[in-house]
Amino acid sequence: MVLIDAIASKEEYRVRLQAFEGPLDLLLHLIESQELDIYDVPIARITDQYMTYLRESMEFQLEVASEFLVMAAQLLAIKARSLLPRHGPLEIQVAYGLDAEYVDDERELRERLIEYRAFKLAAQALGEQSLLWAERIGRLPLPLESFQEQPTVSDFLAGVEVSHLRDSLVRALARTKIDLDVRIVRDRETVPQRMRLIENQVRDAPTTFVHLLRSRRRREIVTVFLAVLELMRLNRIICRQEVQFGDIWITANTANTANTVNTVNMAL
Amino acid sequence: MAPTPGAQEKAELRSGFTAATGGSLQALEGLLFAAGTEGLTDRQIAGVFDVDEPAATQMCLDLRDLQTREGRRFLVERLADAWQLMTAPELTPYLRQLALVPPPSSLSQAALETLAIIAYRQPITRSQIEDIRGVKSDKALGTLVARGLAQEIARADSPGRPFLYGTTNDFLDYFGLGSHRDLPPLEQMDHG
Amino acid sequence: MAPTPGAQEKAELRSGFTAATGGSLQALEGLLFAAGTEGLTDRQIAGVFDVDEPAATQMCLDLRDLQTREGRRFLVERLADAWQLMTAPELTPYLRQLALVPPPSSLSQAALETLAIIAYRQPITRSQIEDIRGVKSDKALGTLVARGLAQEIARADSPGRPFLYGTTNDFLDYFGLGSHRDLPPLEQMDHG
């Protein structure tokens, strides 16, 4: 029973010793647990508790870090000097160099404790901050490569001929396994109408090819496609496809407004 | 709705401001959305909107007001001198439900103490850190360097020319700080 | 309720709806923001807000209305079976402008480490990277994605079907490698 108690205590001490970051941390704990004022607690007063703590730890043959022992020696020196009989006011003792070392040692230790405490508090605040912050997340950036250059239409479509566009449309429609109805392609009447409609649609804001469609009927797709091609040829719109097989973005070519007006006038 | 006339007036002023420049703020939010965790610096924002850098800072602050008014659950924050959108604390319970919050990886007290000392006293040598902490700190320092929170930034002129340590940009990210100036003041040490 | 509400009435109904459940829509937007390009399925949304899947779809549509009303430059879109936030076309000129302003800084240690993990362990999810590094890595991963060094290459089969990341051809070109199998072999680390 006694043995078990001892083992339990030993574990307890091990835990307690590990709970302290060093002799300063332990001293701070002794001061704070007794609600003493760090700015004027007599160091001698906590020396006994410090020594008790250390002795008990050593009785259990725990490895005690050398820093704790160095501090013990320092504390004992301070306490010893504080116990010497005093022959007058402190100022006089200091003036005659009687207690200068003691006063310096104690003041230095107190300053170290105060400084250490400031960093310990800062460390706690940082620890809490990091936990709160870890719960806040951002999102991955979008690659800007597709926006890296501002290709002109001719750059963008370098090497592409209208026949390529046609072929790709044919391929796209072929995927739906329905034959292209060529009669509709020849229905030239609707293309200029649709061009005017598209120009109106993109005047205020860009839109996409898919949005230009009111239905998914092949007849309409082909008409819209031909209208878009014609508007591209006339430089009235700019088309852009960000990813392969992605939707085509259609923007009014505002740089070309004057031309557009001219073209319209000429058409009239 | 607003409790005080002052707040009401301010809100009106702001919404007037927003009506005039709202498009820019919306575009700024869109750009921050695209930039993601890369963030945007004042310089980048200034470049896009053709304004000077203080105006870019102000745009971010105005955006933050707009986001708060509209109850957004992600807000523009300044992190290591870049602005980025980060989820608001109110969203955390929802993020947990979807397991979108990474498990916390906390630092030991020794590492945190060492990091705090470096943050406030950089550039600083290992032995200066150990003087303050009163214990050996090589292990804690090693952890911090391995995690990219502290780094060797120079060598001291003292004998042996020991390394001087400082914090990294990842340190600012880890604690959600815009710059070292955002560190809370260290408790007064010159009392008495 | 009017049997056939006009446009005006519809808008009012909607904004009434928003006033009541605005918090949920804002939270949904926040979650979509955080989910990034992985997106959220109707099922995930339904799970978080404790509604059925058609109601989750409706929430996304309502969110889109809210975003449009508030002039957001990124909107919820359905892509494949997941909802995600995507930039609106109005943002394109700004994104072009942004692409002209060079981003600051070189690779951070965190980014380099993340790149090494991806290079050797691809395909790998973000959370697996974070498990190895022991810290949140979205920023580092973001840098790599933004600089074209890492990319989404597939989706994992695990819950939520997160993205798997790998290195890009630019990465291989930069290091003069034919494939990532040409990377120098890793030292045995198990003895450490």
XYZ file of C-alpha atoms in Angstrom:
652
model
C 0.000 0.000 0.000
C 2.763 2.330 1.017
C 4.736 1.250 -1.983
C 1.840 2.001 -4.300
C 1.465 5.423 -2.739
C 5.131 6.080 -3.272
C 4.930 5.069 -6.893
C 1.911 7.239 -7.388
C 3.713 10.152 -5.787
C 6.770 9.554 -7.879
C 4.662 9.704 -11.014
C 2.996 12.773 -9.648
C 6.348 14.421 -9.117
C 7.558 13.438 -12.507
C 4.476 15.039 -14.001
C 4.909 18.082 -11.791
C 8.540 18.529 -12.671
C 7.806 18.191 -16.357
C 5.042 20.726 -16.018
C 7.632 23.421 -15.410
C 9.691 24.845 -18.200
C 12.568 25.598 -15.853
C 13.506 27.113 -12.502
C 12.033 30.499 -13.452
C 8.747 28.846 -14.334
C 8.761 26.994 -10.997
C 9.538 30.173 -9.026
C 6.785 31.985 -10.861
C 4.392 29.193 -9.966
C 5.377 29.398 -6.279
C 4.836 33.172 -6.252
C 1.536 33.067 -8.105
C 0.067 30.103 -6.256
C 0.435 32.115 -3.030
C -0.812 35.280 -4.662
C 2.349 37.129 -3.775
C 3.339 40.298 -5.601
C 6.227 39.531 -7.891
C 7.429 43.128 -7.555
C 8.122 42.966 -3.824
C 8.012 39.373 -2.627
C 11.143 38.716 -0.551
C 13.002 36.082 -2.545
C 14.051 34.425 0.701
C 10.424 33.638 1.382
C 10.046 31.382 -1.637
C 13.469 29.831 -1.285
C 12.243 27.280 1.274
C 9.400 26.142 -0.938
C 11.693 25.892 -3.914
C 14.151 23.787 -1.900
C 11.372 21.547 -0.596
C 10.127 20.942 -4.092
C 13.604 20.122 -5.318
C 14.449 17.883 -2.378
C 11.287 15.851 -2.837
C 11.993 15.473 -6.509
C 15.510 14.260 -5.752
C 14.306 11.847 -3.081
C 12.403 10.085 -5.794
C 15.672 9.939 -7.713
C 14.228 11.904 -10.546
C 16.655 13.460 -12.865
C 16.709 17.124 -12.026
C 17.934 19.419 -14.724
C 21.097 21.291 -13.788
C 19.332 24.618 -14.243
C 17.200 23.836 -11.187
C 20.306 23.182 -9.099
C 22.058 26.352 -10.251
C 18.997 28.323 -9.287
C 18.879 26.580 -5.905
C 22.431 27.677 -5.196
C 21.614 31.226 -6.194
C 18.505 31.286 -4.016
C 20.396 29.941 -1.028
C 23.087 32.602 -1.444
C 20.494 35.328 -1.548
C 18.722 33.907 1.479
C 21.933 33.523 3.456
C 22.856 37.160 2.936
C 19.361 38.279 3.823
C 19.705 36.499 7.186
C 22.915 38.330 8.169
C 22.257 40.819 10.960
C 21.581 44.253 9.638
C 23.396 47.197 11.100
C 21.406 50.023 9.659
C 19.272 51.252 6.840
C 19.728 49.446 3.541
C 21.138 52.559 1.913
C 23.987 52.607 4.365
C 24.690 48.932 3.934
C 24.798 49.480 0.202
C 26.984 52.556 0.625
C 29.526 50.521 2.563
C 29.279 47.627 0.145
C 28.025 45.338 2.898
C 25.040 43.979 1.094
C 25.598 45.270 -2.377
C 25.949 41.808 -3.837
C 22.833 40.561 -2.146
C 20.805 43.548 -3.289
C 22.106 43.179 -6.836
C 21.469 39.439 -6.937
C 17.954 39.761 -5.662
C 17.119 42.625 -7.982
C 18.545 40.790 -10.945
C 16.599 37.632 -10.203
C 13.401 39.606 -9.733
C 13.933 41.322 -13.081
C 14.549 37.989 -14.762
C 11.338 36.627 -13.268
C 9.348 39.631 -14.435
C 10.816 39.412 -17.919
C 10.237 35.682 -18.099
C 6.654 36.124 -16.950
C 6.006 38.644 -19.734
C 7.180 36.140 -22.349
C 5.279 33.309 -20.730
C 2.080 35.341 -20.948
C 2.876 36.297 -24.533
C 3.454 32.620 -25.345
C 0.068 31.698 -23.865
C -1.628 34.442 -25.877
C 0.105 33.250 -29.038
C -0.944 29.669 -28.308
C -4.582 30.672 -27.965
C -4.351 32.848 -31.043
C -2.958 30.005 -33.139
C -5.790 27.689 -32.109
C -8.426 30.272 -33.026
C -6.668 31.075 -36.248
C -6.248 27.423 -37.241
C -10.032 27.219 -37.447
C -10.198 29.901 -40.069
C -9.399 28.736 -43.547
C -8.969 30.242 -46.960
C -9.303 28.670 -50.363
C -6.777 27.724 -52.973
C -6.073 30.351 -55.598
C -7.324 30.043 -59.136
C -4.448 29.694 -61.588
C -4.169 32.964 -63.478
C -2.397 31.441 -66.451
C -5.420 31.781 -68.691
C -5.385 35.513 -67.950
C -1.633 35.926 -68.152
C -1.664 37.479 -71.589
C -4.204 39.605 -73.301
C -4.281 37.977 -76.689
C -5.883 39.899 -79.475
C -8.451 38.009 -81.424
C -5.905 37.365 -84.159
C -3.345 36.083 -81.639
C -5.941 34.036 -79.919
C -7.187 32.454 -83.103
C -3.800 32.211 -84.817
C -3.859 29.325 -87.263
C -7.532 28.635 -86.771
C -9.560 28.778 -89.925
C -13.271 28.871 -90.223
C -13.189 25.399 -91.656
C -11.661 24.211 -88.358
C -14.504 25.783 -86.487
C -16.958 24.123 -88.756
C -15.266 20.792 -88.426
C -15.251 21.059 -84.675
C -18.907 21.929 -84.614
C -19.667 19.001 -86.835
C -17.684 16.778 -84.503
C -19.482 18.187 -81.494
C -22.848 17.614 -83.041
C -21.777 14.177 -84.179
C -21.285 13.261 -80.535
C -25.009 13.655 -80.102
C -25.312 11.018 -82.813
C -27.788 13.082 -84.805
C -27.085 14.069 -88.371
C -26.547 17.705 -89.132
C -29.566 19.129 -90.874
C -27.917 21.075 -93.685
C -31.153 22.665 -94.846
C -31.150 24.804 -91.749
C -27.601 25.959 -92.409
C -28.830 27.342 -95.701
C -31.569 29.265 -94.002
C -29.634 32.523 -94.415
C -32.544 34.733 -93.464
C -32.304 34.090 -89.743
C -28.572 34.698 -89.378
C -28.566 38.534 -89.751
C -31.604 38.696 -87.471
C -29.795 36.645 -84.931
C -26.663 38.803 -85.287
C -28.623 41.903 -84.312
C -30.160 40.061 -81.393
C -26.748 38.842 -80.171
C -25.268 42.340 -80.446
C -28.068 43.595 -78.226
C -27.536 40.768 -75.791
C -23.818 41.434 -75.321
C -23.992 45.229 -75.374
C -24.160 45.611 -71.594
C -22.526 42.505 -70.285
C -20.618 39.560 -71.681
C -22.528 36.342 -72.072
C -21.798 32.825 -73.116
C -22.629 30.859 -76.188
C -24.909 28.619 -74.203
C -26.790 31.615 -72.843
C -27.495 32.843 -76.374
C -29.482 29.714 -77.020
C -33.130 29.678 -76.202
C -33.357 25.994 -76.915
C -30.928 23.197 -77.502
C -32.316 22.472 -80.948
C -29.658 21.898 -83.555
C -31.347 24.334 -85.866
C -30.901 27.144 -83.385
C -27.395 26.106 -82.375
C -26.258 26.274 -85.977
C -27.926 29.627 -86.568
C -26.404 31.143 -83.462
C -23.044 29.686 -84.316
C -23.075 31.156 -87.799
C -24.201 34.520 -86.402
C -21.339 34.459 -83.885
C -18.846 33.605 -86.606
C -20.070 36.466 -88.737
C -19.907 38.923 -85.829
C -16.372 37.747 -85.098
C -15.421 38.271 -88.710
C -16.807 41.815 -88.517
C -14.840 42.423 -85.282
C -18.013 43.327 -83.414
C -17.574 40.713 -80.711
C -14.698 38.957 -79.019
C -14.948 35.270 -78.274
C -12.943 33.476 -75.666
C -12.893 29.912 -74.488
C -11.103 29.396 -71.177
C -10.902 25.633 -71.231
C -11.136 23.065 -73.912
C -14.801 22.155 -74.540
C -15.741 24.943 -72.107
C -18.411 27.468 -72.830
C -17.476 30.325 -75.179
C -17.573 33.787 -73.608
C -18.804 36.494 -75.910
C -18.007 40.147 -75.254
C -18.961 43.188 -77.301
C -15.858 44.559 -79.032
C -16.174 48.077 -77.625
C -12.824 49.091 -79.108
C -14.512 48.683 -82.416
C -17.674 50.740 -81.822
C -16.851 53.204 -84.575
C -16.389 50.404 -87.048
C -19.608 48.826 -85.957
C -21.502 52.012 -86.627
C -19.855 52.281 -90.011
C -20.636 48.736 -90.827
C -24.238 49.190 -89.845
C -24.471 52.344 -91.895
C -22.975 50.631 -94.850
C -25.350 47.762 -94.456
C -28.236 50.193 -94.444
C -32.179 49.757 -36.765
C -29.023 51.600 -35.722
C -29.018 52.436 -32.003
C -27.297 55.801 -32.237
C -27.707 58.586 -34.785
C -23.967 58.638 -35.227
C -23.893 55.038 -36.339
C -26.886 55.632 -38.588
C -25.185 58.563 -40.267
C -22.003 56.632 -40.694
C -23.867 53.747 -42.261
C -25.572 56.141 -44.671
C -22.305 57.763 -45.579
C -20.827 54.392 -46.157
C -23.654 53.101 -48.237
C -23.457 56.298 -50.286
C -19.801 55.606 -50.745
C -20.572 52.055 -51.644
C -23.120 53.086 -54.237
C -20.434 55.160 -55.934
C -17.553 52.705 -55.732
C -19.383 49.477 -54.966
C -18.351 48.015 -58.286
C -14.693 48.342 -57.344
C -15.218 46.765 -53.958
C -17.095 43.884 -55.545
C -14.322 43.483 -58.086
C -11.733 43.602 -55.308
C -13.606 40.868 -53.473
C -13.673 38.847 -56.673
C -9.923 39.250 -57.132
C -9.273 38.238 -53.533
C -11.514 35.240 -54.127
C -9.386 34.289 -57.138
C -6.100 34.954 -55.328
C -7.138 32.620 -52.503
C -4.506 31.868 -49.881
C -1.879 33.520 -52.090
C -3.446 36.823 -51.121
C -2.905 40.191 -52.747
C -0.501 42.891 -51.605
C -1.391 46.559 -51.528
C 0.888 46.951 -54.504
C -0.979 44.383 -56.565
C -4.344 45.900 -55.676
C -3.047 49.380 -56.426
C -1.784 48.097 -59.779
C -5.118 46.623 -60.802
C -7.257 49.588 -59.736
C -4.717 52.245 -60.691
C -4.675 53.871 -57.260
C -1.877 54.423 -54.748
C -1.104 51.900 -52.025
C -2.788 53.729 -49.122
C -5.942 53.844 -51.258
C -5.600 50.094 -51.832
C -5.422 49.552 -48.062
C -8.509 51.712 -47.664
C -10.355 49.694 -50.296
C -9.686 46.533 -48.301
C -10.967 48.165 -45.118
C -14.067 49.378 -46.978
C -14.575 45.895 -48.374
C -14.411 44.520 -44.879
C -17.175 46.953 -43.836
C -19.257 45.880 -46.808
C -18.743 42.208 -45.995
C -19.690 42.771 -42.372
C -22.833 44.702 -43.352
C -23.894 41.972 -45.725
C -23.149 39.253 -43.176
C -20.493 37.476 -45.201
C -19.034 34.368 -43.584
C -15.597 35.013 -45.072
C -13.766 38.258 -44.522
C -10.778 40.043 -45.914
C -7.849 39.813 -43.486
C -4.309 41.132 -43.624
C -1.799 38.323 -43.290
C 1.949 38.783 -43.652
C 1.376 41.946 -45.671
C -1.046 40.327 -48.073
C -4.816 40.588 -47.996
C -6.803 37.415 -48.290
C -10.275 36.058 -47.677
C -10.577 33.804 -44.635
C -13.626 32.146 -43.138
C -15.231 33.994 -40.235
C -15.274 32.432 -36.760
C -19.075 31.998 -37.028
C -18.506 29.436 -39.760
C -16.313 27.149 -37.681
C -19.102 24.868 -36.382
C -20.270 24.281 -39.971
C -16.700 23.677 -41.153
C -16.318 21.088 -38.422
C -19.396 19.249 -39.638
C -17.814 18.876 -43.055
C -14.395 18.123 -41.557
C -12.987 21.108 -43.420
C -11.077 22.323 -40.354
C -7.652 20.720 -40.071
C -6.900 19.120 -36.704
C -5.093 21.609 -34.475
C -1.352 21.166 -34.359
C -0.389 23.017 -31.241
C 3.149 23.903 -30.258
C 4.611 22.889 -26.907
C 4.896 25.504 -24.173
C 8.680 25.447 -24.625
C 8.344 26.133 -28.348
C 5.750 28.854 -27.779
C 7.918 30.588 -25.149
C 10.939 30.437 -27.399
C 8.900 31.730 -30.320
C 7.494 34.601 -28.254
C 11.000 35.628 -27.225
C 12.211 35.519 -30.822
C 9.166 37.433 -32.043
C 9.634 40.300 -29.592
C 13.423 40.364 -29.384
C 14.611 39.446 -32.859
C 17.333 39.257 -33.966
C 18.426 37.125 -31.016
C 20.924 34.329 -30.396
C 20.144 30.974 -28.842
C 22.083 31.790 -25.684
C 20.182 35.048 -25.245
C 16.947 33.064 -25.508
C 18.246 30.590 -22.923
C 19.166 33.443 -20.576
C 15.595 34.672 -20.638
C 13.970 31.251 -20.300
C 16.494 29.961 -17.780
C 16.676 26.600 -19.564
C 18.297 25.033 -22.588
C 16.242 25.816 -25.669
C 18.008 24.058 -28.531
C 15.264 21.497 -28.966
C 12.478 24.076 -28.995
C 14.468 26.221 -31.411
C 14.985 23.209 -33.671
C 11.245 22.550 -33.722
C 10.536 26.139 -34.674
C 13.080 26.165 -37.482
C 11.821 22.799 -38.774
C 8.272 24.106 -38.813
C 9.345 27.200 -40.696
C 8.223 29.542 -37.910
C 11.722 30.813 -37.069
C 14.861 31.040 -39.137
C 18.522 31.988 -38.973
C 18.668 35.507 -40.296
C 22.276 36.548 -39.667
C 25.298 35.942 -37.482
C 26.083 37.937 -34.374
C 29.361 39.833 -34.064
C 30.076 38.229 -30.687
C 32.696 35.489 -30.209
C 31.910 32.331 -32.116
C 29.645 34.383 -34.372
C 26.480 32.561 -33.277
C 23.354 32.605 -35.430
C 20.777 35.295 -34.894
C 17.194 34.082 -35.164
C 14.072 35.833 -36.388
C 10.520 34.884 -37.285
C 9.286 34.055 -40.796
C 6.285 35.028 -42.889
C 4.832 31.634 -42.016
C 4.957 32.762 -38.400
C 2.659 35.660 -39.311
C 0.350 33.253 -41.158
C 0.300 30.789 -38.310
C -0.910 33.412 -35.855
C -3.001 35.462 -38.261
C -0.845 38.577 -38.043
C -0.470 41.230 -40.713
C 3.020 42.178 -39.595
C 5.186 42.237 -36.487
C 3.599 45.549 -35.569
C 0.385 43.608 -34.927
C 1.904 41.658 -32.032
C 0.120 42.597 -28.826
C 2.328 44.751 -26.583
C 4.448 42.772 -24.166
C 3.321 43.242 -20.591
C 4.930 46.289 -18.951
C 8.242 45.238 -17.500
C 9.404 48.508 -15.998
C 6.869 48.515 -13.179
C 8.268 49.840 -9.886
C -50.071 34.397 -50.721
C -51.152 35.600 -54.165
C -51.863 32.744 -56.565
C -49.688 34.192 -59.329
C -47.170 36.564 -57.839
C -45.805 39.226 -60.181
C -42.134 39.938 -60.441
C -42.286 42.555 -57.707
C -44.124 40.241 -55.347
C -41.749 37.429 -56.126
C -38.804 39.607 -55.220
C -40.507 40.543 -51.966
C -41.279 36.951 -51.165
C -37.682 36.082 -51.820
C -36.293 38.830 -49.711
C -38.708 37.812 -46.944
C -37.400 34.305 -47.275
C -33.863 35.635 -47.105
C -34.544 37.658 -43.997
C -35.765 34.505 -42.306
C -33.056 32.127 -43.480
C -30.359 34.580 -44.510
C -28.032 33.120 -41.924
C -28.227 29.724 -43.594
C -27.558 31.135 -47.039
C -24.588 33.067 -45.700
C -23.300 29.939 -43.990
C -23.816 27.972 -47.203
C -21.824 30.571 -49.109
C -19.071 30.360 -46.485
C -18.952 26.578 -46.774
C -18.802 26.736 -50.563
C -16.007 29.276 -50.204
C -14.073 26.935 -47.940
C -14.772 23.848 -50.041
C -13.031 25.549 -52.972
C -12.883 23.698 -56.255
C -13.793 20.452 -54.507
C -17.295 21.840 -54.178
C -20.184 20.461 -52.146
C -22.811 17.975 -53.244
C -26.511 18.331 -52.502
C -26.077 15.493 -50.061
C -23.324 17.250 -48.124
C -25.326 20.475 -48.002
C -28.448 18.597 -46.935
C -26.433 16.931 -44.185
C -25.088 20.164 -42.753
C -28.377 22.053 -42.800
C -30.504 19.048 -41.916
C -32.800 19.350 -44.921
C -33.579 17.006 -47.818
C -31.619 17.146 -51.058
C -34.199 19.071 -53.123
C -34.180 21.706 -50.366
C -30.375 21.820 -50.589
C -30.635 22.461 -54.323
C -33.163 25.191 -53.606
C -30.786 26.765 -51.071
C -28.119 26.992 -53.746
C -30.543 28.626 -56.146
C -31.623 31.064 -53.429
C -27.979 31.798 -52.687
C -27.429 32.557 -56.339
C -30.285 35.085 -56.166
C -28.765 36.649 -53.084
C -25.349 36.855 -54.709
C -26.799 38.421 -57.827
C -28.747 40.982 -55.808
C -25.626 41.918 -53.840
C -23.521 42.109 -57.002
C -21.100 39.352 -56.086
C -18.347 38.695 -58.614
C -18.324 34.988 -57.879
C -21.468 32.924 -58.059
C -22.560 29.474 -57.026
C -22.611 27.142 -60.031
C -23.305 23.471 -60.379
C -20.384 21.648 -61.943
C -20.775 17.919 -62.423
C -22.512 16.849 -59.215
C -21.056 19.508 -56.923
C -21.849 23.138 -56.266
C -18.957 25.536 -56.162
C -18.251 29.250 -56.316
C -16.907 30.406 -59.661
C -15.791 33.815 -60.832
C -18.321 35.796 -62.863
C -17.478 37.049 -66.382
C -17.538 40.655 -65.114
C -14.340 39.852 -63.252
C -12.362 38.818 -66.314
C -10.912 42.252 -67.175
C -9.737 42.608 -63.575
C -8.205 39.144 -63.595
C -6.370 40.026 -66.811
C -5.099 43.174 -65.138
C -4.046 41.197 -62.069
C -2.152 38.718 -64.229
C -0.018 41.653 -65.411
C 1.096 42.580 -61.876
C 3.814 40.164 -60.788
C 3.223 38.450 -57.461
C 5.818 39.100 -54.744
C 8.311 36.771 -53.085
C 9.904 33.485 -53.929
C 9.034 30.063 -52.587
C 8.780 29.913 -48.819
C 10.247 27.001 -46.921
C 6.702 25.773 -46.325
C 5.947 25.879 -50.045
C 9.156 24.080 -50.912
C 8.458 21.378 -48.354
C 4.903 20.977 -49.636
C 6.224 20.751 -53.182
C 8.649 18.018 -52.136
C 5.859 16.061 -50.465
C 3.662 16.347 -53.543
C 6.540 15.457 -55.863
C 7.395 12.262 -54.033
C 4.004 11.204 -52.778
C 1.702 12.142 -55.637
C -1.172 11.745 -56.029
C -1.868 13.099 -52.565
C -4.727 15.013 -50.902
C -4.366 18.265 -49.027
C -5.164 16.600 -45.713
C -2.515 13.930 -46.317
C -0.004 16.716 -46.932
C -1.100 18.364 -43.704
C -0.745 15.042 -41.861
C 2.862 14.782 -43.008
C 3.763 18.403 -42.347
C 1.843 18.660 -39.104
C 0.632 22.127 -40.026
C -2.069 23.714 -42.102
C -0.755 23.811 -45.644
C -3.427 25.567 -47.664
C -1.286 28.639 -48.111
C 1.750 26.698 -49.274
C -0.372 24.548 -51.564
C -2.021 27.703 -52.861
C 1.326 29.192 -53.792
C 2.248 26.064 -55.707
C -1.059 25.940 -57.564
C -0.906 29.644 -58.359
C 2.641 29.336 -59.685
C 1.780 26.357 -61.829
C 3.986 23.892 -59.940
C 1.221 21.702 -58.536
C -2.236 20.917 -59.822
C -5.371 18.955 -59.145
C -4.977 15.714 -61.028
C -7.839 13.522 -59.836
C -10.234 12.920 -56.991
C -9.692 10.516 -54.151
C -12.249 7.797 -53.455
C -12.428 8.771 -49.790
C -15.449 10.601 -48.294
C -15.966 14.023 -49.802
C -13.924 12.913 -52.820
C -11.148 15.430 -52.142
C -8.758 16.441 -54.888
C -5.506 14.633 -55.371
C -2.574 16.859 -56.202
C 0.419 16.213 -58.366
C 3.225 18.164 -59.947
C 2.891 19.847 -63.319
C 4.894 19.554 -66.510
C 6.341 22.978 -65.700
C 7.701 21.478 -62.511
C 9.362 18.656 -64.448
C 10.703 21.095 -67.056
C 12.095 23.368 -64.402
C 14.031 20.535 -62.817
C 14.883 18.919 -66.119
C 13.052 15.719 -65.279
C 11.356 13.420 -67.716
C 8.821 12.295 -65.145
C 8.427 12.398 -61.399
C 9.891 8.899 -61.302
C 13.231 10.503 -62.192
C 13.376 12.293 -58.845
C 16.457 11.319 -56.819
C 15.615 8.463 -54.440
C 14.687 9.427 -50.899
C 17.185 8.581 -48.177
C 16.024 5.914 -45.791
C 14.189 7.856 -43.157
C 12.899 5.008 -41.031
C 16.123 4.861 -39.014
C 15.853 8.463 -37.848
